[in-house]
CSV table of C-alpha atoms in Angstrom, one decimal:
chain,number,residue,atom,x,y,z
W,1,MET,CA,102.2,75.1,153.1
W,2,ALA,CA,104.1,75.9,156.3
W,3,ASP,CA,100.8,77.2,157.9
W,4,THR,CA,98.8,74.2,156.8
W,5,PRO,CA,99.4,70.7,158.2
W,6,LEU,CA,100.7,68.3,155.6
W,7,ARG,CA,98.3,65.6,154.4
W,8,ALA,CA,100.4,62.5,154.4
W,9,LEU,CA,100.4,58.9,153.3
W,10,VAL,CA,102.6,56.2,154.9
W,11,ALA,CA,103.2,53.0,152.9
W,12,ASP,CA,105.0,50.0,154.3
W,13,ASP,CA,104.3,46.3,154.1
W,14,GLU,CA,105.7,45.6,157.6
W,15,GLU,CA,103.1,46.5,160.2
W,16,PRO,CA,105.5,47.3,163.1
W,17,ALA,CA,107.5,49.7,160.9
W,18,LEU,CA,104.3,51.3,159.5
W,19,ALA,CA,102.9,51.8,163.1
W,20,GLU,CA,106.2,53.3,164.3
W,21,LEU,CA,106.5,55.7,161.4
W,22,VAL,CA,102.9,56.9,161.9
W,23,TYR,CA,103.5,57.4,165.6
W,24,LEU,CA,106.6,59.5,165.0
W,25,LEU,CA,104.9,61.6,162.4
W,26,GLN,CA,102.0,62.2,164.7
W,27,GLN,CA,104.4,63.9,167.1
W,28,ASP,CA,105.2,66.5,164.5
W,29,PRO,CA,102.8,69.5,164.5
W,30,ARG,CA,103.5,70.1,160.8
W,31,ILE,CA,101.9,66.8,159.9
W,32,GLY,CA,98.1,66.7,159.6
W,33,PRO,CA,95.9,63.7,158.7
W,34,ILE,CA,97.8,60.5,157.9
W,35,ARG,CA,96.5,57.7,155.6
W,36,THR,CA,98.2,54.3,155.5
W,37,ALA,CA,98.8,51.6,152.9
W,38,SER,CA,100.3,48.1,153.2
W,39,ASP,CA,101.8,48.0,149.7
W,40,GLY,CA,102.3,50.2,146.6
W,41,ALA,CA,99.1,49.2,144.8
W,42,GLU,CA,97.0,50.2,147.8
W,43,ALA,CA,98.9,53.5,148.1
W,44,LEU,CA,98.3,54.2,144.4
W,45,LYS,CA,94.6,53.7,144.8
W,46,ILE,CA,94.5,56.2,147.8
W,47,LEU,CA,96.5,58.7,145.8
W,48,GLN,CA,94.2,58.5,142.9
W,49,ASP,CA,91.2,59.2,145.1
W,50,THR,CA,92.7,61.7,147.5
W,51,ASP,CA,94.8,64.9,147.2
W,52,LEU,CA,97.8,64.5,149.5
W,53,ASP,CA,101.0,66.5,150.1
W,54,VAL,CA,103.6,63.8,150.9
W,55,VAL,CA,104.2,60.1,150.7
W,56,PHE,CA,106.5,58.4,153.2
W,57,CYS,CA,107.2,55.2,151.4
W,58,ASP,CA,109.2,52.0,152.0
W,59,ILE,CA,111.1,50.7,148.9
W,60,LYS,CA,111.0,46.9,149.2
W,61,MET,CA,107.3,46.0,149.1
W,62,PRO,CA,105.6,43.1,147.3
W,63,GLY,CA,104.1,43.8,143.9
W,64,LEU,CA,104.4,47.5,143.2
W,65,ASP,CA,107.5,48.6,145.2
W,66,GLY,CA,108.4,52.1,146.3
W,67,ILE,CA,110.5,52.9,143.2
W,68,ASP,CA,107.7,51.6,140.9
W,69,LEU,CA,105.2,53.7,142.8
W,70,ALA,CA,107.4,56.8,142.4
W,71,ARG,CA,107.7,56.2,138.6
W,72,VAL,CA,103.9,56.0,138.3
W,73,LEU,CA,103.5,59.2,140.4
W,74,SER,CA,106.0,61.0,138.1
W,75,LYS,CA,103.3,60.8,135.4
W,76,PHE,CA,100.7,62.6,137.5
W,77,ALA,CA,100.1,66.2,136.5
W,78,SER,CA,100.2,67.1,140.1
W,79,ARG,CA,101.8,64.7,142.5
W,80,PRO,CA,102.8,64.6,146.2
W,81,GLN,CA,106.3,64.8,147.4
W,82,ILE,CA,108.0,61.5,148.1
W,83,VAL,CA,110.2,60.6,151.1
W,84,PHE,CA,111.6,57.1,150.9
W,85,VAL,CA,112.0,55.4,154.3
W,86,THR,CA,114.1,52.2,153.9
W,87,ALA,CA,116.7,49.9,155.4
W,88,TYR,CA,118.6,49.8,152.1
W,89,ASP,CA,120.9,52.5,150.7
W,90,GLU,CA,121.5,51.0,147.2
W,91,HIS,CA,118.4,52.7,145.8
W,92,ALA,CA,119.4,56.3,146.7
W,93,VAL,CA,120.5,57.2,143.2
W,94,ALA,CA,117.3,55.9,141.6
W,95,ALA,CA,115.3,57.7,144.3
W,96,PHE,CA,116.8,61.1,143.6
W,97,ASP,CA,116.6,60.5,139.8
W,98,LEU,CA,112.8,60.4,140.5
W,99,GLU,CA,113.1,63.7,142.4
W,100,ALA,CA,112.5,62.3,145.9
W,101,THR,CA,112.5,65.0,148.5
W,102,ASP,CA,114.5,62.8,151.0
W,103,TYR,CA,115.8,59.4,151.7
W,104,VAL,CA,115.6,58.3,155.3
W,105,MET,CA,117.4,55.2,156.6
W,106,LYS,CA,115.8,52.8,159.0
W,107,PRO,CA,115.8,52.6,162.0
W,108,VAL,CA,114.2,56.0,161.9
W,109,ARG,CA,115.3,58.6,164.4
W,110,GLN,CA,112.8,61.3,165.4
W,111,GLU,CA,115.2,64.2,164.6
W,112,ARG,CA,116.1,62.7,161.2
W,113,LEU,CA,112.4,62.4,160.3
W,114,ALA,CA,111.8,66.0,161.5
W,115,GLU,CA,114.5,67.1,159.0
W,116,ALA,CA,112.7,65.2,156.2
W,117,VAL,CA,109.5,67.0,157.1
W,118,ARG,CA,111.3,70.3,157.1
W,119,ARG,CA,112.5,69.6,153.5
W,120,VAL,CA,109.0,68.8,152.4
W,121,VAL,CA,107.7,72.1,153.9
W,122,THR,CA,110.6,74.0,152.3
W,123,GLN,CA,109.8,72.5,148.9
W,124,GLY,CA,106.4,74.2,149.0
W,125,ALA,CA,104.2,73.1,146.1
W,126,PRO,CA,104.3,69.4,145.2
W,127,ILE,CA,107.2,68.3,142.9
W,128,GLY,CA,106.4,68.3,139.3
W,129,LEU,CA,103.4,70.7,139.5
W,130,GLN,CA,103.0,71.9,136.0
W,131,SER,CA,100.6,73.8,133.9
W,132,PRO,CA,98.2,71.6,131.9
W,133,GLU,CA,100.1,72.4,128.7
W,134,GLU,CA,103.3,71.1,130.2
W,135,SER,CA,102.0,68.1,132.1
W,136,GLU,CA,102.8,64.6,131.1
W,137,ASP,CA,100.4,61.9,130.1
W,138,GLU,CA,98.6,60.8,133.3
W,139,VAL,CA,98.6,57.1,134.3
W,140,ILE,CA,95.7,55.4,135.9
W,141,ALA,CA,96.1,52.1,137.8
W,142,VAL,CA,93.4,49.4,137.1
W,143,GLU,CA,93.0,45.9,138.4
W,144,LEU,CA,92.2,42.9,136.3
W,145,ALA,CA,92.0,39.4,137.9
W,146,GLY,CA,94.1,40.6,140.8
W,147,VAL,CA,96.8,42.1,138.6
W,148,THR,CA,97.4,45.8,138.6
W,149,ARG,CA,97.9,47.4,135.2
W,150,PHE,CA,98.5,50.9,134.1
W,151,VAL,CA,96.4,52.8,131.5
W,152,GLN,CA,97.6,56.0,129.9
W,153,ARG,CA,95.1,58.8,129.8
W,154,SER,CA,95.9,59.5,126.1
W,155,THR,CA,94.6,56.0,125.2
W,156,VAL,CA,91.2,56.6,126.9
W,157,ARG,CA,88.5,57.4,124.2
W,158,TYR,CA,85.6,57.9,126.5
W,159,VAL,CA,84.5,57.4,130.1
W,160,GLU,CA,81.1,56.1,131.4
W,161,ALA,CA,79.7,56.6,134.9
W,162,GLN,CA,78.8,53.4,136.7
W,163,GLY,CA,77.4,54.4,140.1
W,164,ASP,CA,80.3,55.9,142.1
W,165,TYR,CA,82.8,54.3,139.7
W,166,ALA,CA,83.8,55.1,136.2
W,167,ARG,CA,84.6,52.8,133.2
W,168,LEU,CA,87.5,53.8,131.0
W,169,HIS,CA,87.1,52.8,127.3
W,170,THR,CA,90.3,52.4,125.3
W,171,GLY,CA,90.6,51.1,121.8
W,172,GLN,CA,90.6,47.5,122.8
W,173,ASN,CA,89.4,47.2,126.4
W,174,SER,CA,87.4,48.8,129.1
W,175,HIS,CA,88.5,49.2,132.8
W,176,LEU,CA,86.4,49.9,135.9
W,177,VAL,CA,88.1,52.4,138.3
W,178,ARG,CA,87.1,53.6,141.7
W,179,ILE,CA,87.0,57.2,140.7
W,180,PRO,CA,83.8,59.2,140.2
W,181,LEU,CA,83.0,60.6,136.8
W,182,SER,CA,82.9,64.2,138.2
W,183,THR,CA,86.4,63.8,139.5
W,184,LEU,CA,87.8,62.7,136.2
W,185,GLU,CA,85.8,65.5,134.5
W,186,GLU,CA,87.6,68.1,136.6
W,187,ARG,CA,91.0,66.5,136.4
W,188,TRP,CA,91.0,65.8,132.7
W,189,ARG,CA,89.2,68.9,131.4
W,190,ASP,CA,92.5,70.6,130.4
W,191,ALA,CA,93.5,67.4,128.6
W,192,GLY,CA,90.7,67.6,126.1
W,193,PHE,CA,87.9,65.6,127.9
W,194,THR,CA,84.4,67.1,128.0
W,195,ARG,CA,81.1,65.9,129.2
W,196,ILE,CA,78.6,65.1,126.5
W,197,HIS,CA,75.9,63.4,128.7
W,198,ARG,CA,75.3,63.2,132.4
W,199,SER,CA,77.0,59.8,132.4
W,200,THR,CA,79.6,60.2,129.7
W,201,LEU,CA,82.9,62.1,129.1
W,202,VAL,CA,84.6,62.0,125.7
W,203,ALA,CA,88.1,62.7,124.6
W,204,LEU,CA,87.8,65.3,121.8
W,205,GLN,CA,90.8,64.0,119.9
W,206,HIS,CA,89.1,60.6,119.6
W,207,VAL,CA,85.8,61.9,118.2
W,208,ASP,CA,85.6,60.8,114.5
W,209,GLU,CA,82.2,62.1,113.5
W,210,MET,CA,79.3,64.1,114.9
W,211,ARG,CA,75.7,63.5,113.6
W,212,VAL,CA,72.3,65.2,114.3
W,213,ASP,CA,69.3,63.1,113.4
W,214,GLY,CA,65.8,64.2,114.2
W,215,GLY,CA,67.1,66.8,116.6
W,216,ARG,CA,69.2,64.3,118.5
W,217,CYS,CA,72.9,64.5,118.5
W,218,SER,CA,75.5,61.7,118.7
W,219,VAL,CA,79.2,61.3,118.1
W,220,ARG,CA,81.2,58.4,116.8
W,221,VAL,CA,84.2,57.3,118.7
W,222,GLY,CA,85.8,54.4,116.9
W,223,ASP,CA,83.1,51.9,116.4
W,224,ASP,CA,80.8,53.3,119.1
W,225,TRP,CA,78.1,55.9,118.7
W,226,LEU,CA,77.5,57.9,121.9
W,227,PRO,CA,74.4,60.0,122.6
W,228,VAL,CA,74.9,63.7,123.3
W,229,SER,CA,72.4,65.5,125.6
W,230,ARG,CA,70.7,68.6,124.3
W,231,ARG,CA,72.3,70.8,126.9
W,232,HIS,CA,75.8,69.7,125.8
W,233,THR,CA,75.3,69.7,122.0
W,234,ARG,CA,76.1,73.4,121.3
W,235,GLU,CA,79.2,73.4,123.6
W,236,LEU,CA,80.5,70.2,122.1
W,237,ARG,CA,80.1,71.5,118.5
W,238,ASP,CA,82.0,74.7,119.4
W,239,LEU,CA,84.8,72.6,121.1
W,240,LEU,CA,85.1,70.3,118.1
W,241,VAL,CA,85.3,73.3,115.7
W,242,ARG,CA,88.0,74.9,117.8
W,243,SER,CA,90.0,71.7,118.2
W,244,THR,CA,89.8,71.1,114.4
W,245,SER,CA,91.0,74.7,113.7
W,246,LEU,CA,94.0,74.2,115.9
W,247,LYS,CA,95.2,71.1,114.1
């Protein structure tokens, strides 16, 4: 990582503080492209859509604060490192319990920020990078009537493409997220999700029945019957047989 500029996100609800931190980071040659967010919910949306190396995050923000954001990121299979940048020291213990790389006090000094960047570079791979078998249940942020809620991947039964977005179907509800189906397919493949149609991913553990009628295949997931395209039928059958034999 030392030879590759860090992809960073800066999150702060105070515009002057946000602009100052971005300016200071831009002076460091180890920092590459910088994204910005004005609160934790916006930061989380960016992190779900973009692979980043480090988040420089304020703690006291409206809605989803910095500590809450770090807790959500801790559920990601692969997450960026976190550097808290705050005027308050009482959250330091909680920050390091969440495996923060550093805790920088405001007002930020250039040399202190450079030390935080050095620690990020020294850490190498993102904190919590685990093999798929060891990774925790991923959490996806969804919005409903202006309220941010969190959906665990394990509760998602299947996913449908809706243009550039995807709709997550759980046992009781469905949620539209700004993530392409192709991205979820790649991210969740090792968690047991497979494509059964050009517009559908299904969680193998939630498939209750598979039926072939008149040469057309479909699977039952809860109360829903989902069509399986011809090109995916054989692969799906093999995956279901393998997953059943492992139970």
